[in-house]
Short mmCIF file of C-alpha atoms and ligand atoms in Angstrom, two decimals:
data_model
loop_
_atom_site.label_atom_id
_atom_site.label_comp_id
_atom_site.label_asym_id
_atom_site.label_seq_id
_atom_site.Cartn_x
_atom_site.Cartn_y
_atom_site.Cartn_z
CA MET A 28 -33.32 -42.83 -62.20
CA SER A 29 -34.00 -45.92 -60.14
CA VAL A 30 -36.84 -48.23 -61.15
CA VAL A 31 -39.11 -49.45 -58.34
CA ALA A 32 -40.54 -52.92 -58.83
CA PRO A 33 -44.34 -53.22 -58.44
CA PRO A 34 -45.60 -55.23 -55.48
CA ASP A 35 -45.53 -59.02 -55.97
CA ASP A 36 -49.31 -59.18 -56.14
CA PHE A 37 -50.04 -56.11 -58.27
CA ALA A 38 -53.78 -56.89 -58.39
CA ALA A 39 -53.85 -56.53 -54.61
CA ALA A 40 -52.75 -52.90 -55.04
CA LEU A 41 -55.81 -51.99 -57.16
CA PRO A 42 -58.86 -50.38 -55.52
CA HIS A 43 -61.74 -52.64 -54.47
CA PRO A 44 -65.05 -51.26 -55.76
CA ALA A 45 -67.50 -50.25 -53.03
CA ARG A 46 -70.64 -48.16 -52.54
CA VAL A 47 -71.74 -45.82 -49.79
CA VAL A 48 -74.44 -47.73 -47.90
CA ALA A 49 -74.96 -45.43 -44.91
CA MET A 50 -73.69 -42.19 -43.44
CA HIS A 51 -74.33 -40.05 -40.42
CA ASP A 52 -73.01 -36.71 -39.22
CA GLU A 53 -70.76 -36.70 -36.16
CA ALA A 54 -70.17 -32.95 -35.99
CA GLU A 55 -70.40 -29.98 -38.32
CA ASP A 56 -67.34 -31.01 -40.36
CA THR A 57 -67.14 -34.74 -39.57
CA ARG A 58 -69.19 -37.63 -40.91
CA THR A 59 -69.09 -41.42 -40.59
CA PHE A 60 -69.49 -43.33 -43.87
CA VAL A 61 -70.26 -47.05 -44.11
CA LEU A 62 -69.16 -48.57 -47.41
CA GLY A 63 -70.31 -51.93 -48.76
CA LEU A 64 -67.68 -53.83 -50.75
CA ALA A 65 -68.86 -55.19 -54.12
CA THR A 66 -67.14 -58.53 -53.45
CA PRO A 67 -65.74 -60.01 -50.22
CA VAL A 68 -62.21 -58.84 -49.35
CA PRO A 69 -60.90 -61.17 -46.65
CA ALA A 70 -57.90 -58.91 -45.89
CA LEU A 71 -60.25 -56.02 -45.03
CA ASP A 72 -62.42 -58.23 -42.84
CA ALA A 73 -59.25 -59.34 -41.02
CA ALA A 74 -57.84 -55.80 -40.66
CA ARG A 75 -56.63 -54.67 -37.25
CA PRO A 76 -57.31 -51.47 -35.30
CA GLY A 77 -54.96 -48.69 -36.41
CA GLN A 78 -54.62 -49.94 -39.99
CA PHE A 79 -55.82 -47.66 -42.80
CA VAL A 80 -57.12 -47.72 -46.36
CA MET A 81 -56.64 -45.45 -49.35
CA LEU A 82 -60.07 -44.19 -50.40
CA SER A 83 -60.45 -43.11 -54.04
CA LEU A 84 -63.16 -41.03 -55.70
CA LEU A 85 -63.15 -40.89 -59.48
CA GLY A 86 -61.82 -37.50 -60.58
CA HIS A 87 -60.80 -36.48 -57.05
CA GLY A 88 -57.84 -38.73 -56.23
CA GLU A 89 -57.05 -40.75 -53.14
CA ALA A 90 -56.39 -40.16 -49.45
CA ALA A 91 -55.67 -42.26 -46.36
CA PHE A 92 -58.36 -42.97 -43.73
CA THR A 93 -58.16 -45.20 -40.69
CA LEU A 94 -60.62 -48.07 -40.42
CA ALA A 95 -62.95 -46.75 -37.73
CA HIS A 96 -64.96 -49.95 -37.17
CA LEU A 97 -63.92 -53.53 -37.89
CA PRO A 98 -65.28 -57.07 -37.67
CA CYS A 99 -62.90 -57.73 -34.74
CA ALA A 100 -64.73 -54.88 -32.97
CA GLY A 101 -68.26 -55.94 -34.00
CA ALA A 102 -68.68 -54.51 -37.53
CA ALA A 103 -70.40 -56.48 -40.27
CA PRO A 104 -67.96 -58.29 -42.60
CA GLY A 105 -67.90 -56.80 -46.10
CA THR A 106 -68.22 -53.25 -44.81
CA VAL A 107 -65.64 -50.49 -44.42
CA THR A 108 -66.39 -47.73 -41.91
CA LEU A 109 -64.56 -44.39 -42.11
CA THR A 110 -65.04 -41.29 -39.96
CA VAL A 111 -63.95 -38.37 -42.08
CA ARG A 112 -63.26 -34.71 -41.39
CA ARG A 113 -63.90 -32.40 -44.34
CA VAL A 114 -60.65 -30.50 -44.96
CA GLY A 115 -60.10 -30.30 -48.73
CA ALA A 116 -60.90 -31.49 -52.24
CA LEU A 117 -61.29 -35.24 -51.73
CA THR A 118 -63.11 -35.07 -48.42
CA GLY A 119 -65.32 -32.30 -49.83
CA ALA A 120 -66.28 -34.54 -52.75
CA PHE A 121 -66.90 -37.45 -50.36
CA PHE A 122 -69.27 -35.31 -48.30
CA ALA A 123 -71.15 -34.52 -51.52
CA CYS A 124 -71.75 -38.24 -52.18
CA GLU A 125 -75.21 -39.75 -51.74
CA VAL A 126 -76.00 -43.25 -50.50
CA GLY A 127 -75.27 -45.53 -53.45
CA ALA A 128 -72.26 -43.54 -54.72
CA SER A 129 -69.32 -45.57 -56.08
CA VAL A 130 -65.89 -45.34 -54.44
CA GLY A 131 -62.66 -47.38 -54.42
CA VAL A 132 -60.82 -48.79 -51.42
CA ARG A 133 -57.20 -50.02 -51.37
CA GLY A 134 -55.81 -51.79 -48.36
CA PRO A 135 -55.66 -52.50 -45.50
CA PHE A 136 -52.22 -50.98 -45.02
CA GLY A 137 -49.76 -50.38 -42.23
CA ARG A 138 -48.99 -51.61 -38.77
CA GLY A 139 -51.86 -51.11 -36.35
CA PHE A 140 -52.00 -51.14 -32.57
CA PRO A 141 -50.52 -54.21 -30.82
CA GLN A 142 -52.84 -57.19 -31.09
CA ASP A 143 -52.07 -58.69 -27.69
CA GLY A 144 -52.71 -57.23 -24.26
CA ALA A 145 -56.52 -57.10 -24.12
CA ASP A 146 -56.30 -58.14 -20.45
CA ARG A 147 -53.93 -55.30 -19.48
CA PRO A 148 -55.29 -52.08 -17.95
CA THR A 149 -55.20 -49.63 -20.83
CA LEU A 150 -55.61 -45.90 -21.35
CA TYR A 151 -56.78 -44.49 -24.72
CA VAL A 152 -56.01 -40.81 -25.32
CA ALA A 153 -57.68 -39.03 -28.23
CA GLY A 154 -57.75 -35.44 -29.42
CA GLY A 155 -60.34 -34.11 -31.88
CA CYS A 156 -60.95 -36.35 -34.87
CA GLY A 157 -58.28 -38.71 -33.45
CA LEU A 158 -61.00 -40.53 -31.53
CA ALA A 159 -62.10 -42.21 -34.79
CA PRO A 160 -58.90 -44.26 -35.31
CA LEU A 161 -59.06 -45.37 -31.64
CA ARG A 162 -62.71 -46.46 -31.81
CA SER A 163 -62.01 -49.93 -33.22
CA ALA A 164 -59.10 -50.45 -30.82
CA ILE A 165 -61.32 -49.59 -27.84
CA ASP A 166 -64.24 -51.74 -29.04
CA ALA A 167 -61.94 -54.67 -29.86
CA GLN A 168 -60.41 -54.59 -26.37
CA LEU A 169 -63.81 -54.29 -24.67
CA ARG A 170 -64.96 -57.40 -26.56
CA ALA A 171 -61.78 -59.42 -25.91
CA ARG A 172 -60.81 -58.40 -22.35
CA ALA A 173 -61.26 -60.64 -19.32
CA ALA A 174 -64.04 -59.44 -17.01
CA GLY A 175 -62.74 -56.74 -14.69
CA THR A 176 -59.92 -55.50 -16.89
CA PRO A 177 -60.08 -51.73 -16.45
CA VAL A 178 -59.98 -49.39 -19.44
CA ALA A 179 -59.81 -45.59 -19.41
CA ILE A 180 -60.70 -43.32 -22.31
CA LEU A 181 -59.54 -39.70 -22.30
CA TYR A 182 -61.05 -37.55 -25.04
CA GLY A 183 -60.47 -33.88 -25.67
CA ALA A 184 -62.37 -31.82 -28.24
CA ARG A 185 -62.06 -28.19 -29.22
CA THR A 186 -65.68 -27.36 -28.33
CA PRO A 187 -68.74 -29.37 -27.15
CA GLY A 188 -70.15 -29.11 -30.70
CA SER A 189 -67.05 -30.69 -32.25
CA ARG A 190 -67.25 -33.88 -30.14
CA ILE A 191 -67.49 -36.89 -32.48
CA LEU A 192 -68.69 -40.49 -31.95
CA ARG A 193 -71.21 -39.43 -29.32
CA ALA A 194 -73.07 -42.75 -29.54
CA SER A 195 -69.82 -44.63 -28.85
CA LEU A 196 -68.96 -42.26 -25.98
CA ALA A 197 -72.41 -42.85 -24.44
CA GLY A 198 -71.98 -46.63 -24.81
CA TRP A 199 -68.48 -46.67 -23.30
CA ARG A 200 -69.62 -44.49 -20.39
CA VAL A 201 -71.99 -47.22 -19.10
CA GLN A 202 -69.70 -50.21 -19.65
CA PRO A 203 -68.40 -51.86 -16.46
CA ASP A 204 -64.79 -51.09 -15.58
CA VAL A 205 -64.56 -48.24 -18.07
CA ALA A 206 -63.54 -44.75 -16.90
CA LEU A 207 -64.38 -42.02 -19.41
CA PHE A 208 -62.73 -38.61 -19.08
CA GLU A 209 -63.86 -35.84 -21.39
CA THR A 210 -62.73 -32.27 -21.71
CA VAL A 211 -63.20 -29.39 -24.16
CA GLU A 212 -60.87 -26.47 -24.76
CA GLU A 213 -63.70 -23.92 -25.04
CA ALA A 214 -66.92 -24.50 -23.12
CA ALA A 215 -70.31 -23.45 -24.50
CA PRO A 216 -73.74 -22.94 -22.92
CA GLY A 217 -75.08 -26.31 -21.78
CA TRP A 218 -71.65 -27.92 -21.30
CA HIS A 219 -71.27 -29.09 -17.71
CA GLY A 220 -68.11 -31.15 -18.19
CA ARG A 221 -64.45 -30.31 -17.79
CA THR A 222 -62.66 -27.49 -19.62
CA GLY A 223 -58.98 -27.75 -20.46
CA VAL A 224 -56.59 -29.88 -22.50
CA VAL A 225 -56.25 -33.67 -22.30
CA THR A 226 -52.66 -33.53 -21.06
CA GLU A 227 -53.87 -32.09 -17.75
CA LEU A 228 -55.90 -35.28 -17.13
CA VAL A 229 -53.33 -37.91 -18.14
CA ALA A 230 -51.98 -38.59 -14.63
CA ALA A 231 -55.51 -38.93 -13.17
CA ALA A 232 -56.60 -41.27 -15.97
CA VAL A 233 -53.50 -43.48 -15.53
CA ALA A 234 -54.15 -43.67 -11.79
CA ALA A 235 -57.89 -44.37 -12.23
CA VAL A 236 -57.28 -47.73 -13.94
CA GLY A 237 -53.65 -48.46 -13.06
CA ALA A 238 -52.86 -48.19 -16.77
CA GLU A 239 -49.96 -50.35 -17.92
CA ARG A 240 -50.17 -49.34 -21.59
CA ALA A 241 -51.66 -46.55 -23.68
CA ALA A 242 -52.77 -45.80 -27.23
CA LEU A 243 -52.88 -42.25 -28.62
CA CYS A 244 -54.22 -40.44 -31.66
CA GLY A 245 -54.68 -36.74 -32.30
CA PRO A 246 -52.91 -33.60 -33.45
CA PRO A 247 -49.10 -33.64 -33.21
CA GLY A 248 -48.80 -31.18 -30.32
CA MET A 249 -51.22 -33.20 -28.23
CA LEU A 250 -49.42 -36.45 -29.07
CA ARG A 251 -46.07 -35.01 -28.03
CA SER A 252 -47.26 -33.67 -24.69
CA ALA A 253 -49.59 -36.58 -23.85
CA ALA A 254 -46.89 -39.20 -24.60
CA ALA A 255 -44.44 -37.30 -22.41
CA ALA A 256 -47.04 -37.08 -19.62
CA LEU A 257 -47.68 -40.83 -19.86
CA ALA A 258 -43.96 -41.56 -19.58
CA ALA A 259 -43.75 -39.17 -16.61
CA ALA A 260 -46.66 -41.07 -15.03
CA GLY A 261 -44.57 -44.25 -15.15
CA LEU A 262 -45.54 -46.02 -18.40
CA ALA A 263 -42.63 -47.59 -20.30
CA PRO A 264 -41.99 -45.91 -23.70
CA GLY A 265 -42.49 -49.30 -25.34
CA ALA A 266 -45.99 -49.55 -23.83
CA ILE A 267 -47.19 -46.20 -25.27
CA HIS A 268 -48.42 -46.54 -28.86
CA VAL A 269 -48.99 -43.48 -31.03
CA ALA A 270 -50.80 -43.28 -34.40
CA LEU A 271 -48.97 -40.83 -36.66
CA GLU A 272 -50.32 -39.11 -39.74
CA ARG A 273 -48.47 -37.91 -42.86
CA TYR A 274 -49.47 -37.14 -46.44
CA MET A 275 -49.53 -40.43 -48.30
CA LYS A 276 -49.57 -41.41 -51.96
CA CYS A 277 -48.89 -45.13 -52.42
CA GLY A 278 -49.60 -46.36 -48.89
CA THR A 279 -47.26 -49.28 -49.47
CA GLY A 280 -43.72 -48.00 -48.81
CA LEU A 281 -42.86 -47.31 -52.48
CA CYS A 282 -43.09 -43.56 -53.11
CA GLY A 283 -41.37 -41.94 -50.12
CA HIS A 284 -44.08 -39.31 -49.54
CA CYS A 285 -44.59 -40.22 -45.90
CA TYR A 286 -40.99 -40.40 -44.62
CA VAL A 287 -40.30 -39.37 -41.06
CA ASN A 288 -36.53 -39.37 -40.79
CA ASP A 289 -35.65 -42.88 -41.99
CA ARG A 290 -39.07 -44.50 -41.49
CA ASP A 291 -42.08 -44.82 -43.82
CA VAL A 292 -45.18 -43.95 -41.82
CA CYS A 293 -47.38 -45.99 -44.20
CA SER A 294 -45.57 -49.31 -43.90
CA ASP A 295 -43.43 -49.04 -40.73
CA GLY A 296 -46.41 -47.36 -38.97
CA PRO A 297 -48.71 -45.50 -38.78
CA VAL A 298 -48.65 -46.85 -35.21
CA PHE A 299 -45.27 -46.52 -33.49
CA SER A 300 -44.21 -47.03 -29.91
CA TYR A 301 -43.10 -43.89 -28.08
CA GLY A 302 -39.74 -45.62 -27.67
CA GLU A 303 -39.40 -45.71 -31.47
CA LEU A 304 -40.56 -42.10 -31.84
CA LEU A 305 -37.98 -40.80 -29.36
CA ALA A 306 -35.38 -41.77 -31.99
CA LEU A 307 -37.17 -39.78 -34.76
CA PRO A 308 -36.61 -36.00 -34.34
CA ASP A 309 -39.42 -35.10 -36.80
CA ALA A 310 -41.99 -37.53 -35.40
CA PHE A 311 -44.39 -34.95 -33.99
CA GLY A 312 -44.41 -32.48 -36.95
CA PRO A 313 -45.96 -30.89 -38.90
CA ALA A 314 -47.83 -28.59 -36.57
CA ASP A 315 -51.22 -28.90 -38.33
CA SER A 316 -53.14 -32.14 -38.66
CA ALA A 317 -56.38 -33.48 -39.98
CA PHE A 318 -56.84 -35.09 -36.55
CA GLY A 319 -57.00 -31.69 -34.81
C1 FAD B 424 -52.67 -43.05 -41.90
C2 FAD B 424 -53.64 -41.92 -42.01
C3 FAD B 424 -54.92 -42.06 -41.50
C4 FAD B 424 -55.85 -41.04 -41.62
N1 FAD B 424 -57.11 -41.24 -41.11
C5 FAD B 424 -58.02 -40.27 -41.22
C6 FAD B 424 -59.33 -40.47 -40.71
O1 FAD B 424 -59.68 -41.52 -40.17
N2 FAD B 424 -60.23 -39.43 -40.84
C7 FAD B 424 -59.88 -38.25 -41.45
O2 FAD B 424 -60.74 -37.36 -41.55
N3 FAD B 424 -58.65 -38.03 -41.94
C8 FAD B 424 -57.72 -39.02 -41.85
N4 FAD B 424 -56.46 -38.82 -42.36
C9 FAD B 424 -56.15 -37.53 -43.02
C10 FAD B 424 -56.60 -37.49 -44.48
O3 FAD B 424 -55.91 -38.48 -45.23
C11 FAD B 424 -56.28 -36.09 -45.04
O4 FAD B 424 -57.03 -35.13 -44.36
C12 FAD B 424 -56.48 -35.95 -46.54
O5 FAD B 424 -55.42 -35.16 -47.05
C13 FAD B 424 -57.79 -35.30 -46.95
O6 FAD B 424 -57.78 -35.10 -48.36
P1 FAD B 424 -58.42 -33.77 -48.99
O7 FAD B 424 -58.15 -33.84 -50.46
O8 FAD B 424 -59.83 -33.65 -48.56
O9 FAD B 424 -57.65 -32.60 -48.32
P2 FAD B 424 -56.19 -31.96 -48.75
O10 FAD B 424 -56.52 -31.05 -49.92
O11 FAD B 424 -55.26 -33.07 -48.96
O12 FAD B 424 -55.87 -31.15 -47.48
C14 FAD B 424 -56.52 -29.95 -47.11
C15 FAD B 424 -55.73 -29.31 -45.98
O13 FAD B 424 -55.78 -30.14 -44.81
C16 FAD B 424 -54.52 -30.17 -44.17
N5 FAD B 424 -54.00 -31.54 -44.14
C17 FAD B 424 -54.58 -32.59 -44.74
N6 FAD B 424 -53.88 -33.69 -44.47
C18 FAD B 424 -52.86 -33.35 -43.72
C19 FAD B 424 -51.78 -34.08 -43.14
N7 FAD B 424 -51.62 -35.38 -43.31
N8 FAD B 424 -50.90 -33.41 -42.40
C20 FAD B 424 -51.04 -32.09 -42.23
N9 FAD B 424 -52.03 -31.36 -42.75
C21 FAD B 424 -52.92 -31.97 -43.50
C22 FAD B 424 -53.63 -29.25 -44.93
O14 FAD B 424 -53.64 -28.01 -44.26
C23 FAD B 424 -54.26 -29.12 -46.27
O15 FAD B 424 -54.00 -27.89 -46.85
C24 FAD B 424 -55.50 -39.82 -42.25
C25 FAD B 424 -54.22 -39.66 -42.77
C26 FAD B 424 -53.30 -40.68 -42.64
C27 FAD B 424 -51.94 -40.51 -43.22
S1 FES B 425 -47.10 -43.23 -48.91
FE1 FES B 425 -45.67 -43.93 -50.36
S2 FES B 425 -43.99 -44.57 -49.11
FE2 FES B 425 -45.54 -44.07 -47.68
#
C-alpha cells in the first residue's frame, strides 16, 4: 500500500468555519446561500471564477460547489456564495439549514477560467444549474472589460420555472454591449421566449458578438455538443473553456476519485480547454450531472 504525504500546509486543508447569513430560492430545487466566514480567509477572497470549495455539514459529509459570486466580481470579502441544486443527502441537509446554521468550507481549489482576456469578445454558454459557476466569470469580465467589449450569454433551461439567477439575467440583459440569448426545452403558459436547445443558438451567438473565446458549464451532453458547435463556428479549441464535474472527495489531487483518463478534475481542472478535452476520451461522461 502506498502512503500519500499530507499537503505541506495541513492546516490549510481543514474546513474554515462559516455560518449561513442569507439565502434565496432560485427555482423549485435550487437555492443561493451566502455564507459568512468566522475569520478572514484571504485565499477565498482572492479566488477566481471557476474555482470551487468543499462544503461540509456536520453529520452529512462534504461535496464540491463552485464559487458563484466573488470579490473580483463584486461580492463582499469574507463571504462565500454558492448556488446549490438539491439532489441528495448533503444538499438536502443544506436546504434544511436556517440562517445562522454552522457549516465548514475548504478551499478554494482547482484551476478556474483564464484570468486574462477581459477585453476579448466572449460567449458564455450555460445549461441548467451550470449558469451558477459562470456567474462570477461573467460579472468579473463585465467589471474588467474595456468599454465596448461585446459579451454574449447563452442560457438554456429545461422549463421556464427552472431558470435560475433571474436577477442576474435581468441585470445582464440591460448592460451595454451584452447579448443575452435564452431558450427552454419545454415551454409553459406565459413563456414568450425561444424553445429548443442551446446548441441550436451557438452559431448566432458567436456571430452576434464576434466571439473569440467561450466559457461553458452544464450537463455533459450539452458541453459536448456546444463545444463542437463552437469549434465548427471557428473558435480555436484552446479558446473554448469547459468546466467539468466529477464526484470529489479530497479536492486536492490526493485521492483519485475524480480521475478522467490521466487527469485529476479537482486539481488539473475543473476548467479545461476544449483542446485538452479532445485528448481525454471520457471527458464528457457520465451522462447524468448535477448541472443538468
Ligand atoms: C467542481 C464541482 C463543482 C460543483 N458545483 C456545484 C454547484 O455550484 N452547485 C451544485 O448544485 N452542485 C455542484 N456540484 C455538484 C455537487 O457536488 C453534487 O451534486 C453533490 O454530490 C451533491 O451532494 P449530495 O450528497 O446532495 O448528493 P449525492 O447523494 O452525492 O448525489 C445524489 C445524486 O445526484 C447525482 N449526482 C450528484 N453528483 C453527481 C456528479 N458529480 N456526477 C454525476 N451525478 C451526480 C447522482 O445521480 C446521485 O445519485 C459540483 C461538483 C463539482 C465536482
Ligand atoms: S477529489 Fe481527490 S483527487 Fe480529485
